[in-house]
Each structure stands twice: as structure tokens, then as C-alpha cells.
Tab-separated table of C-alpha atoms in Angstrom:
chain	number	residue	atom	x	y	z
F	1	MET	CA	103.345	108.395	170.770
F	2	LEU	CA	100.059	105.792	170.795
F	3	SER	CA	98.754	105.485	173.996
F	4	ALA	CA	97.750	101.447	174.834
F	5	GLU	CA	94.669	101.871	173.164
F	6	GLN	CA	95.890	102.835	169.889
F	7	LYS	CA	98.462	99.951	169.706
F	8	LEU	CA	95.375	97.455	171.325
F	9	LYS	CA	93.293	98.947	167.949
F	10	ALA	CA	96.204	98.631	165.082
F	11	ARG	CA	96.877	95.492	166.529
F	12	LYS	CA	93.978	93.776	166.420
F	13	ARG	CA	94.351	95.028	162.179
F	14	VAL	CA	97.506	92.681	161.987
F	15	LYS	CA	96.749	89.223	160.581
F	16	PRO	CA	99.348	86.290	161.983
F	17	TYR	CA	102.012	84.938	160.327
F	18	VAL	CA	101.412	81.233	161.865
F	19	ILE	CA	103.869	78.345	161.702
F	20	VAL	CA	103.088	75.256	162.201
F	21	ASN	CA	105.790	71.619	163.291
F	22	PRO	CA	103.943	68.952	162.074
F	23	VAL	CA	105.652	66.351	164.329
F	24	ALA	CA	105.251	68.532	167.694
F	25	GLY	CA	104.511	66.223	170.648
F	26	SER	CA	100.758	66.296	170.979
F	27	ILE	CA	99.268	66.626	167.767
F	28	VAL	CA	97.562	63.757	166.797
F	29	ASP	CA	95.722	64.466	163.481
F	30	LEU	CA	97.567	67.714	161.637
F	31	ASN	CA	94.240	68.580	159.425
F	32	VAL	CA	92.063	68.714	162.513
F	33	LEU	CA	94.680	71.006	164.129
F	34	LEU	CA	94.955	72.897	161.203
F	35	ARG	CA	91.294	73.414	160.785
F	36	GLN	CA	91.396	74.841	164.618
F	37	LEU	CA	93.806	77.283	163.570
F	38	ARG	CA	91.777	79.174	160.872
F	39	ARG	CA	89.996	81.029	163.563
F	40	LEU	CA	93.041	82.899	163.701
F	41	ASN	CA	92.664	84.400	160.165
F	42	ALA	CA	95.948	84.423	159.272
F	43	LYS	CA	98.375	86.391	156.805
F	44	GLU	CA	99.679	82.681	155.818
F	45	VAL	CA	100.229	79.238	157.788
F	46	ARG	CA	103.521	77.630	156.820
F	47	VAL	CA	104.360	73.699	157.972
F	48	THR	CA	107.719	72.809	158.411
F	49	GLN	CA	109.370	70.056	156.674
F	50	ARG	CA	112.467	69.778	158.293
F	51	PRO	CA	114.580	70.651	161.803
F	52	GLY	CA	115.802	74.548	161.939
F	53	GLU	CA	113.094	75.667	158.965
F	54	ALA	CA	111.061	77.821	161.242
F	55	GLU	CA	113.705	79.632	162.686
F	56	THR	CA	113.982	80.668	158.486
F	57	LEU	CA	110.485	80.707	158.273
F	58	ALA	CA	109.687	83.222	160.996
F	59	ARG	CA	112.777	85.364	159.449
F	60	GLU	CA	111.601	85.359	155.920
F	61	ALA	CA	108.336	86.415	157.511
F	62	VAL	CA	109.763	89.866	159.110
F	63	ARG	CA	111.671	90.984	156.024
F	64	ALA	CA	108.191	90.405	154.302
F	65	GLY	CA	107.017	93.293	157.397
F	66	SER	CA	104.836	90.693	159.549
F	67	GLY	CA	104.916	91.929	162.922
F	68	TYR	CA	102.428	89.306	164.440
F	69	ILE	CA	103.990	85.695	163.717
F	70	ILE	CA	102.439	82.430	165.545
F	71	ALA	CA	104.428	78.935	166.980
F	72	ALA	CA	102.635	76.121	166.893
F	73	GLY	CA	104.160	73.388	167.673
F	74	GLY	CA	106.430	73.102	171.427
F	75	ASP	CA	109.413	75.034	173.039
F	76	GLY	CA	112.054	74.312	170.260
F	77	THR	CA	109.489	75.695	167.344
F	78	LEU	CA	109.465	78.481	169.506
F	79	ASN	CA	113.276	78.602	169.864
F	80	GLU	CA	113.585	78.529	166.226
F	81	VAL	CA	110.934	81.282	165.840
F	82	ILE	CA	112.788	83.458	168.593
F	83	ASN	CA	116.216	82.928	166.660
F	84	GLY	CA	114.545	84.023	163.562
F	85	VAL	CA	113.003	87.219	164.786
F	86	ALA	CA	115.412	88.539	166.811
F	87	SER	CA	118.648	87.422	164.818
F	88	PRO	CA	119.268	90.476	162.879
F	89	ARG	CA	117.259	92.363	164.957
F	90	PRO	CA	113.851	93.830	163.040
F	91	PRO	CA	113.356	97.431	162.482
F	92	PHE	CA	110.509	97.049	163.810
F	93	GLU	CA	107.797	95.564	166.830
F	94	ILE	CA	107.081	92.280	166.806
F	95	CYS	CA	104.308	90.049	168.748
F	96	VAL	CA	105.174	86.362	168.820
F	97	GLY	CA	102.544	84.084	169.922
F	98	ILE	CA	102.373	80.526	171.072
F	99	VAL	CA	100.218	77.104	169.743
F	100	PRO	CA	101.057	74.930	173.101
F	101	LEU	CA	101.756	71.849	171.251
F	102	GLY	CA	104.893	70.180	172.075
F	103	THR	CA	106.300	67.378	174.302
F	104	ALA	CA	106.616	70.114	178.085
F	105	ASN	CA	105.642	73.082	176.955
F	106	ASP	CA	107.885	74.878	179.293
F	107	PHE	CA	107.684	78.233	178.727
F	108	ALA	CA	103.538	78.009	177.983
F	109	ARG	CA	103.148	77.133	181.439
F	110	SER	CA	105.465	79.726	182.664
F	111	ILE	CA	102.954	82.273	181.263
F	112	GLY	CA	99.856	80.130	182.305
F	113	LEU	CA	98.465	78.760	178.939
F	114	THR	CA	96.878	75.376	178.947
F	115	SER	CA	96.717	72.740	176.348
F	116	GLU	CA	93.470	73.754	175.388
F	117	MET	CA	93.393	74.392	171.859
F	118	ASP	CA	89.711	76.926	171.755
F	119	ALA	CA	91.480	78.896	174.935
F	120	ASN	CA	94.495	79.663	173.031
F	121	ILE	CA	93.024	80.501	170.383
F	122	ASN	CA	90.745	83.032	172.397
F	123	ILE	CA	94.151	84.691	173.811
F	124	LEU	CA	95.912	84.908	170.660
F	125	ARG	CA	92.860	86.729	168.774
F	126	ALA	CA	92.259	88.698	171.491
F	127	LYS	CA	95.790	90.216	170.634
F	128	LYS	CA	96.781	91.744	173.762
F	129	THR	CA	100.156	91.856	174.678
F	130	ALA	CA	102.885	91.225	177.721
F	131	PRO	CA	107.169	92.123	177.584
F	132	VAL	CA	109.149	89.580	178.092
F	133	ASP	CA	112.934	89.066	178.627
F	134	LEU	CA	114.943	87.941	175.859
F	135	GLY	CA	118.021	86.177	176.652
F	136	ARG	CA	121.079	85.518	174.395
F	137	MET	CA	124.035	83.282	174.482
F	138	THR	CA	127.146	83.832	172.845
F	139	GLY	CA	129.964	81.531	171.985
F	140	GLY	CA	131.329	80.733	168.186
F	141	HIS	CA	127.873	81.826	167.589
F	142	THR	CA	125.348	84.225	168.877
F	143	ARG	CA	121.757	82.319	170.450
F	144	TYR	CA	118.344	84.239	171.888
F	145	PHE	CA	116.225	82.192	174.494
F	146	VAL	CA	113.212	83.702	176.556
F	147	ASN	CA	112.639	80.176	178.657
F	148	ALA	CA	115.871	78.712	179.091
F	149	SER	CA	119.676	77.820	177.998
F	150	SER	CA	121.798	75.097	179.224
F	151	GLY	CA	125.071	73.628	179.374
F	152	GLY	CA	126.597	70.604	180.757
F	153	PHE	CA	124.771	67.378	181.364
F	154	SER	CA	122.262	68.839	179.447
F	155	SER	CA	123.175	68.842	176.201
F	156	VAL	CA	124.164	65.429	176.844
F	157	VAL	CA	120.515	64.530	177.570
F	158	ASP	CA	119.307	66.450	174.546
F	159	GLU	CA	121.256	64.225	172.383
F	160	LYS	CA	119.697	61.401	173.758
F	161	LEU	CA	115.877	62.654	173.357
F	162	SER	CA	115.195	62.330	169.775
F	163	SER	CA	111.236	62.584	168.644
F	164	GLU	CA	110.782	58.955	168.924
F	165	ILE	CA	111.946	59.040	172.649
F	166	LYS	CA	109.170	62.307	173.027
F	167	SER	CA	106.491	60.664	170.281
F	168	SER	CA	106.760	56.870	172.809
F	169	TRP	CA	107.712	58.444	176.021
F	170	GLY	CA	105.446	61.758	176.312
F	171	PRO	CA	106.499	64.289	179.626
F	172	LEU	CA	108.725	61.108	180.574
F	173	ALA	CA	111.128	61.502	177.300
F	174	TYR	CA	113.090	63.664	179.234
F	175	LEU	CA	113.772	61.176	182.360
F	176	ARG	CA	114.034	58.346	179.735
F	177	SER	CA	117.360	60.359	177.490
F	178	ALA	CA	118.551	61.288	181.296
F	179	ALA	CA	119.016	57.845	182.328
F	180	ALA	CA	120.661	56.914	179.345
F	181	ALA	CA	123.140	60.040	179.487
F	182	LEU	CA	124.313	59.169	183.327
F	183	PRO	CA	127.302	56.996	182.066
F	184	GLU	CA	128.791	60.199	180.470
F	185	LEU	CA	128.111	62.027	183.058
F	186	HIS	CA	131.138	64.782	184.636
F	187	ALA	CA	132.134	68.253	185.906
F	188	TYR	CA	132.873	70.684	183.762
F	189	CYS	CA	135.244	73.681	184.902
F	190	THR	CA	133.139	76.381	184.710
F	191	THR	CA	134.102	80.645	184.820
F	192	VAL	CA	131.284	82.570	186.356
F	193	ILE	CA	130.986	86.052	186.200
F	194	PHE	CA	128.158	88.095	187.319
F	195	ASP	CA	127.306	92.101	186.791
F	196	ASP	CA	129.313	93.039	189.574
F	197	ALA	CA	132.435	91.642	188.080
F	198	GLU	CA	133.111	89.095	190.683
F	199	ARG	CA	134.243	85.753	189.047
F	200	LEU	CA	133.779	81.950	190.330
F	201	MET	CA	135.887	79.481	189.241
F	202	ILE	CA	133.885	76.062	189.269
F	203	ASP	CA	133.431	72.700	189.043
F	204	LEU	CA	129.801	72.383	186.904
F	205	TYR	CA	127.666	69.111	186.136
F	206	ASN	CA	125.132	71.233	184.415
F	207	ILE	CA	124.290	75.440	184.377
F	208	ILE	CA	120.741	76.260	183.284
F	209	ILE	CA	120.513	79.816	183.037
F	210	ALA	CA	116.278	80.220	182.686
F	211	ASN	CA	113.517	83.246	182.369
F	212	GLY	CA	110.993	80.834	182.715
F	213	ARG	CA	109.739	78.094	185.456
F	214	TYR	CA	109.840	75.569	183.965
F	215	TYR	CA	112.617	73.002	182.234
F	216	HIS	CA	112.389	69.934	180.771
F	217	CYS	CA	108.906	69.681	181.507
F	218	GLN	CA	109.355	68.184	185.223
F	219	TRP	CA	112.156	70.632	187.151
F	220	THR	CA	111.028	73.686	188.877
F	221	ILE	CA	113.566	75.963	188.244
F	222	ARG	CA	111.918	79.216	189.576
F	223	CYS	CA	109.802	80.205	191.888
F	224	ARG	CA	109.084	83.769	190.451
F	225	ARG	CA	106.241	83.620	187.907
F	226	THR	CA	106.897	87.099	186.222
F	227	THR	CA	108.749	86.660	182.711
F	228	ASP	CA	109.717	90.355	182.043
F	229	ARG	CA	112.735	90.727	184.464
F	230	ALA	CA	115.649	88.018	184.806
């Protein structure tokens, strides 16, 4: 079995596969961004052309043997990459990095990243890793998450949230969409089952299952900083 030092040396020899969302909320000039990303010495840099493509690209990268994938975008881009990596379960260890470029960057803030590009690239170049819990939601289909998953009113808010609103309103886009969704607010009859088999029947307006500390930019939903324990 390799030691931690040996694993780090092995990771440093691996070139990352970078997936860029060109319409992420904080991108001003895509060409400038791509020049900055050259410092990562990437194996390949792919720019998505449509929603959902980051998941497809991540899955294809894993199938091609990539063990280090970087999501350059917001929380949505990261979520797509996570689902591309996690499903189906890869036969080898995958490291996922983040260049936070979104409107909220909730998960990046949860792990202490800032919007400083050079600092984030330095972290990615160092290739030091930390474990993160992976959440799984099942229903009609299975989805994975590292920051948060929600249902109820949050889903209605997300339906009101367009890329145009994000671009024009910035971090306030979520509050703007929440206000637009208020006429549709209602309770949902929900069954909650805990690990110890305790069962609750309760009317909920919203539910958030959180691994990260932040959700929709404005809301701090967990006080504990770590993301490696549920």
C-alpha cells in the first residue's frame, strides 16, 4: 500500500482534465480565463456548449482513464461533474478540483476557497487532497451531491432562476427568484425516516439536506465547517 507521500508524488505526475462552463456567473472574458487556466498544465480543457454537458464530459474522461478532473464553473457545473464521476462508480480513485466561477460558489466557500484565481490555481497545482462526503438521492433516478440537495419550495425557486437573472442580479438572483416563487408556496406532506428507524410524518414547505455550509448564496445552513462527516 502506498504511503500518503507516495500518493501525493503520484498525483503530481497526473495532468488534470478541465471542464469549463463558459456562462458561469463570474466569467467576464472567456479567453482571459482560458489563458489563466494554462497554468494548470492540463491534459485537456473542454468548454461546455449546453446544460448537462459537463456531466457527459466528466463521465467520458473517467472512461478514458482520467483520475483528476477540474470543474471550472459554479455549483451547477460542480454538481454535473460529480454525477459524471460517481455514476457509474469508477474503478479507480478520482480527484475533483474546483475553480469557483459561479454566482454563489456555495461549496467552494464551504471549503474555504475565495474568488482569487491565482490562489485557487496554486491549490490545484499543489494537488493536495481532502476527503469529502458524497450524498446520494434516489427516486425516479439517482443523483449525487457534495454541497446540498433540496426539495419543496427550493425546487420552485430553481425553476424561476434563469441564467439571464443570474447575470443581471448576481448573488441577489436567488432572492429575486424566491420572491417570484412566493405565490406558489405550499406545504408538502413528507415522511422522514432517520437512521435509527424513527419515522415522522410532517408538513414541510422546504427541506435541505446539507453537506456544505452554504446554500443559494445567502443562507448559512450549517455551522460546522467540515464536509467529510454528515
